[in-house]
Short mmCIF file of C-alpha atoms and ligand atoms in Angstrom, two decimals:
data_model
loop_
_atom_site.label_atom_id
_atom_site.label_comp_id
_atom_site.label_asym_id
_atom_site.label_seq_id
_atom_site.Cartn_x
_atom_site.Cartn_y
_atom_site.Cartn_z
CA MET A 1 43.20 92.94 168.86
CA LEU A 2 41.97 95.18 171.61
CA GLU A 3 43.23 95.32 175.15
CA ALA A 4 42.40 97.65 178.03
CA ARG A 5 44.86 97.58 180.92
CA ASP A 6 43.69 99.27 184.09
CA LEU A 7 42.20 101.83 181.74
CA SER A 8 40.88 104.82 183.69
CA LYS A 9 39.49 108.20 182.77
CA ARG A 10 38.49 111.08 184.98
CA TYR A 11 37.15 114.08 183.08
CA ASP A 12 38.35 117.52 184.24
CA GLY A 13 36.39 118.64 187.23
CA ALA A 14 34.51 115.36 187.65
CA GLN A 15 34.05 113.92 191.15
CA ALA A 16 34.16 110.30 190.11
CA PRO A 17 36.08 108.59 187.32
CA ALA A 18 34.03 107.92 184.18
CA LEU A 19 36.10 104.79 183.72
CA ASP A 20 37.73 103.00 186.62
CA ARG A 21 40.46 100.42 185.97
CA LEU A 22 38.89 98.61 183.06
CA ASN A 23 40.60 95.40 182.03
CA LEU A 24 39.48 93.51 178.98
CA THR A 25 40.91 91.73 175.96
CA VAL A 26 39.16 91.13 172.67
CA ASN A 27 40.97 88.60 170.49
CA PRO A 28 40.59 88.06 166.74
CA GLY A 29 37.35 86.20 166.12
CA GLU A 30 35.72 87.52 169.29
CA VAL A 31 32.82 89.90 169.79
CA PHE A 32 32.85 91.53 173.21
CA CYS A 33 29.52 93.22 173.87
CA LEU A 34 29.47 96.03 176.39
CA LEU A 35 26.15 96.66 178.09
CA GLY A 36 25.35 99.15 180.83
CA PRO A 37 23.16 102.13 181.68
CA ASN A 38 23.74 105.58 180.25
CA GLY A 39 26.76 107.23 181.80
CA SER A 40 28.46 103.96 182.79
CA GLY A 41 31.56 104.66 180.68
CA LYS A 42 30.97 102.73 177.46
CA THR A 43 31.55 105.55 174.98
CA THR A 44 34.50 106.78 177.04
CA THR A 45 36.04 103.32 176.55
CA VAL A 46 35.53 103.50 172.78
CA ASN A 47 36.98 107.01 172.60
CA LEU A 48 40.06 105.93 174.56
CA PHE A 49 40.72 103.11 172.08
CA LEU A 50 40.36 105.62 169.25
CA GLY A 51 42.85 107.96 170.92
CA PHE A 52 40.22 110.73 170.98
CA LEU A 53 40.75 110.99 174.74
CA ASP A 54 43.82 110.66 176.94
CA ALA A 55 43.60 108.08 179.69
CA THR A 56 44.09 109.29 183.24
CA GLU A 57 45.74 105.95 184.00
CA GLY A 58 46.29 102.69 182.21
CA GLN A 59 46.44 101.87 178.53
CA ALA A 60 44.21 101.16 175.56
CA LEU A 61 46.09 98.93 173.13
CA VAL A 62 45.16 98.16 169.53
CA CYS A 63 47.24 95.31 168.12
CA GLY A 64 49.80 96.22 170.78
CA ILE A 65 49.84 99.91 169.84
CA ASP A 66 49.09 102.33 172.67
CA SER A 67 46.27 104.59 171.43
CA ALA A 68 47.43 107.50 173.58
CA LYS A 69 51.04 107.35 172.38
CA ASP A 70 50.34 106.60 168.73
CA PRO A 71 46.71 107.43 167.92
CA LEU A 72 47.25 107.36 164.15
CA GLY A 73 49.00 103.99 164.34
CA ALA A 74 46.20 102.59 166.47
CA ARG A 75 43.49 104.05 164.24
CA ALA A 76 45.13 102.52 161.16
CA LYS A 77 44.25 99.09 162.59
CA LEU A 78 40.77 100.11 163.67
CA ALA A 79 37.41 100.82 162.18
CA TYR A 80 34.76 102.70 164.11
CA ILE A 81 31.06 102.62 163.47
CA PRO A 82 29.04 105.03 165.60
CA GLU A 83 25.26 105.11 165.85
CA THR A 84 25.12 107.37 162.80
CA VAL A 85 27.79 106.81 160.17
CA MET A 86 28.85 110.19 158.79
CA LEU A 87 28.87 110.16 154.99
CA TYR A 88 28.53 112.76 152.25
CA GLY A 89 24.85 112.87 151.33
CA ALA A 90 25.43 114.17 147.81
CA LEU A 91 27.83 111.34 146.96
CA THR A 92 26.77 107.79 146.18
CA GLY A 93 27.66 104.85 148.40
CA LEU A 94 30.36 103.89 145.95
CA GLU A 95 31.79 107.43 145.88
CA ASN A 96 31.76 107.66 149.68
CA LEU A 97 33.60 104.36 149.92
CA ALA A 98 36.20 105.52 147.36
CA TYR A 99 36.62 108.84 149.17
CA PHE A 100 36.97 107.43 152.68
CA THR A 101 39.40 104.69 151.71
CA GLU A 102 41.45 107.30 149.83
CA VAL A 103 41.67 109.69 152.81
CA SER A 104 42.47 106.82 155.16
CA GLY A 105 45.71 106.42 153.23
CA ALA A 106 44.83 102.92 152.05
CA PRO A 107 43.10 103.43 148.71
CA ALA A 108 41.39 100.31 147.37
CA PRO A 109 41.41 99.39 143.66
CA PRO A 110 38.23 100.84 142.04
CA ALA A 111 37.09 97.39 140.91
CA SER A 112 37.11 96.15 144.51
CA LEU A 113 34.70 98.80 145.80
CA LEU A 114 31.36 97.47 144.58
CA PRO A 115 32.12 93.90 145.77
CA LEU A 116 32.92 95.36 149.21
CA LEU A 117 29.58 97.16 149.37
CA LEU A 118 27.81 93.98 148.31
CA ALA A 119 29.76 91.99 150.90
CA ALA A 120 28.52 94.48 153.50
CA GLY A 121 24.98 93.71 152.35
CA LEU A 122 24.18 96.87 150.39
CA PRO A 123 21.81 96.18 147.48
CA GLU A 124 23.59 96.74 144.17
CA GLU A 125 21.09 99.30 142.89
CA ALA A 126 21.69 101.40 146.03
CA ALA A 127 25.44 101.67 145.47
CA THR A 128 25.06 104.29 142.75
CA ARG A 129 22.37 106.33 144.50
CA PRO A 130 23.22 109.40 146.63
CA VAL A 131 23.59 108.51 150.26
CA ARG A 132 20.99 111.09 151.33
CA PHE A 133 18.37 108.57 150.19
CA TYR A 134 19.84 105.78 152.33
CA SER A 135 18.26 104.36 155.46
CA LYS A 136 20.30 104.26 158.64
CA GLY A 137 21.00 100.55 158.11
CA MET A 138 22.29 101.21 154.59
CA ARG A 139 24.65 103.91 155.88
CA GLN A 140 26.03 101.44 158.36
CA LYS A 141 26.67 98.95 155.59
CA VAL A 142 28.78 101.59 153.86
CA GLY A 143 30.61 102.01 157.18
CA VAL A 144 31.29 98.27 157.26
CA ALA A 145 32.48 98.35 153.63
CA ILE A 146 34.92 101.13 154.56
CA ALA A 147 36.22 98.95 157.42
CA LEU A 148 36.63 96.02 155.02
CA ALA A 149 38.41 98.17 152.42
CA ARG A 150 40.84 99.41 155.05
CA ARG A 151 41.45 95.83 156.19
CA ALA A 152 40.82 96.90 159.76
CA GLN A 153 41.71 94.23 162.27
CA ALA A 154 39.56 95.57 165.05
CA LEU A 155 36.13 97.10 164.99
CA LEU A 156 34.53 99.45 167.51
CA LEU A 157 30.75 99.74 167.39
CA ASP A 158 28.90 102.26 169.58
CA GLU A 159 25.17 101.48 169.72
CA PRO A 160 25.13 100.50 166.05
CA THR A 161 21.58 99.16 166.04
CA SER A 162 19.82 101.85 168.05
CA GLY A 163 17.09 103.21 165.83
CA LEU A 164 17.25 100.29 163.38
CA ASP A 165 14.07 98.34 162.72
CA PRO A 166 14.16 94.65 163.73
CA LEU A 167 14.93 93.46 160.22
CA ALA A 168 17.81 95.90 159.76
CA ALA A 169 19.12 95.07 163.24
CA ASN A 170 19.00 91.39 162.39
CA GLU A 171 20.89 91.96 159.14
CA PHE A 172 23.45 93.96 161.08
CA ALA A 173 23.87 91.12 163.57
CA ALA A 174 24.50 88.70 160.69
CA LEU A 175 27.11 91.05 159.29
CA VAL A 176 28.89 91.30 162.65
CA GLU A 177 28.91 87.50 162.82
CA LYS A 178 30.50 87.34 159.37
CA LEU A 179 33.21 89.83 160.35
CA ARG A 180 33.88 87.84 163.50
CA ARG A 181 34.27 84.62 161.50
CA ASP A 182 36.68 86.46 159.20
CA GLY A 183 38.84 87.09 162.26
CA MET A 184 38.08 90.63 163.34
CA ALA A 185 38.25 91.60 166.99
CA ILE A 186 35.01 93.43 167.72
CA LEU A 187 33.99 95.57 170.68
CA MET A 188 30.30 96.43 170.48
CA VAL A 189 28.52 98.82 172.81
CA THR A 190 24.80 98.18 172.86
CA HIS A 191 21.67 98.52 174.98
CA ASP A 192 20.12 95.57 173.22
CA LEU A 193 20.41 92.43 175.38
CA PHE A 194 19.01 90.32 172.59
CA LEU A 195 21.63 91.55 170.13
CA ALA A 196 24.38 91.08 172.73
CA LYS A 197 23.31 87.48 173.23
CA GLN A 198 22.97 86.94 169.48
CA CYS A 199 26.34 88.44 168.47
CA GLY A 200 28.56 88.36 171.53
CA THR A 201 31.13 85.73 172.34
CA ARG A 202 31.47 87.56 175.66
CA ILE A 203 29.16 90.02 177.29
CA GLY A 204 30.25 92.58 179.86
CA VAL A 205 28.05 94.84 181.95
CA MET A 206 29.44 98.24 182.90
CA ALA A 207 28.29 100.04 186.02
CA GLY A 208 29.69 103.35 187.24
CA GLY A 209 32.82 103.08 185.11
CA ARG A 210 33.61 99.51 186.12
CA LEU A 211 33.13 96.20 184.41
CA ALA A 212 30.71 94.75 186.94
CA ARG A 213 30.01 91.38 185.29
CA VAL A 214 31.37 89.39 182.35
CA PHE A 215 29.64 86.38 180.83
CA ASP A 216 30.70 83.89 178.22
CA ALA A 217 27.83 84.01 175.76
CA GLY A 218 27.50 80.23 175.94
CA ASP A 219 26.92 80.39 179.69
CA VAL A 220 23.80 82.56 179.67
CA ASP A 221 20.55 82.53 177.78
CA HIS A 222 18.65 85.70 176.98
CA LEU A 223 16.47 85.48 180.07
CA GLY A 224 19.44 84.80 182.33
CA LEU A 225 21.26 87.80 180.91
CA GLU A 226 18.23 90.03 181.38
CA ARG A 227 17.79 88.85 184.95
CA ALA A 228 21.48 89.39 185.77
CA TYR A 229 21.36 92.86 184.25
CA LEU A 230 18.23 93.89 186.12
CA ASP A 231 19.45 92.40 189.40
CA LEU A 232 22.69 94.31 189.13
CA PHE A 233 20.97 97.67 188.97
CA ARG A 234 17.87 96.90 191.02
CA THR A 235 19.82 95.83 194.07
CA GLY A 236 22.55 98.43 193.60
CA ALA A 237 25.01 95.55 193.83
CA ALA A 238 27.22 97.30 191.28
CA ALA A 239 27.82 100.37 193.41
P1 ADP B 301 27.93 105.75 178.27
O1 ADP B 301 28.46 105.73 176.87
O2 ADP B 301 28.02 104.45 178.98
O3 ADP B 301 26.53 106.32 178.31
P2 ADP B 301 29.94 107.81 178.75
O4 ADP B 301 31.23 107.13 178.57
O5 ADP B 301 29.46 108.68 177.64
O6 ADP B 301 28.83 106.75 179.14
O7 ADP B 301 30.00 108.71 180.07
C1 ADP B 301 30.52 108.24 181.29
C2 ADP B 301 30.54 109.39 182.29
O8 ADP B 301 31.43 110.39 181.87
C3 ADP B 301 29.20 110.07 182.48
O9 ADP B 301 29.07 110.44 183.82
C4 ADP B 301 29.30 111.29 181.59
O10 ADP B 301 28.50 112.33 182.07
C5 ADP B 301 30.79 111.63 181.70
N1 ADP B 301 31.30 112.26 180.48
C6 ADP B 301 31.27 111.74 179.24
N2 ADP B 301 31.86 112.56 178.36
C7 ADP B 301 32.29 113.63 179.07
C8 ADP B 301 32.99 114.84 178.74
N3 ADP B 301 33.38 115.08 177.49
N4 ADP B 301 33.25 115.70 179.74
C9 ADP B 301 32.88 115.46 181.00
N5 ADP B 301 32.23 114.35 181.40
C10 ADP B 301 31.92 113.44 180.44
MG1 MG B 302 27.53 106.15 175.02
#
């Protein structure tokens, strides 16, 4: 699972911290959705969990492993799906999956690869087509299949549905729900309040590097969430 403890990041030369004492825990079977305007520190949070950045203070823990001290150990437990999943366009979905599980150091048996792509919702006929013909949603399904193959226990998603059409976004939401039920701990950055309400077990709103509000998904409806979000930034209450 994922835990941020007083996690803070100030980029070199910056006046204000990009992330200011973030505390959050995402347990297995939970989806924590992180909302917030551009520049509020969401991607910085994700990059700290991945060990791509060093924290100025505090810790990002993945299954108890400090991402700054042991980035490879932390990443071995994690899967990361950015807005655009980077794959080799000339290779098929199946070949990309084989390649990326191989380089991750946890090769999966060849016979398991197609079932993983199907479990991620990729149509069977697509699996043997070069990825350059894939839609954005299909690329993300390959990303999910890679996460499944690696038996990742935690999943980081950074705006995974931006640029997806409503049908693809809905399919993605169903997939996230399935991963949650299978016991993954999921941290999902999104601008989509509807998706956050649909997928999240908890919903946090970041403002200026701080977690300004946290809701249990059961305690707000879509309209309530939208109102709370707008109020936060309209009134400047977050500052
Ligand atoms: P979000 O993902 O919520 O849009 P980010 O985490 O990307 O926000 O950025 C938070 C703040 O940190 C912003 O003010 C941004 O300009 C700054 N920032 C992000 N990355 C860097 C970087 N590599 N160097 C300097 N400042 C950065
Ligand atoms: Mg971002």
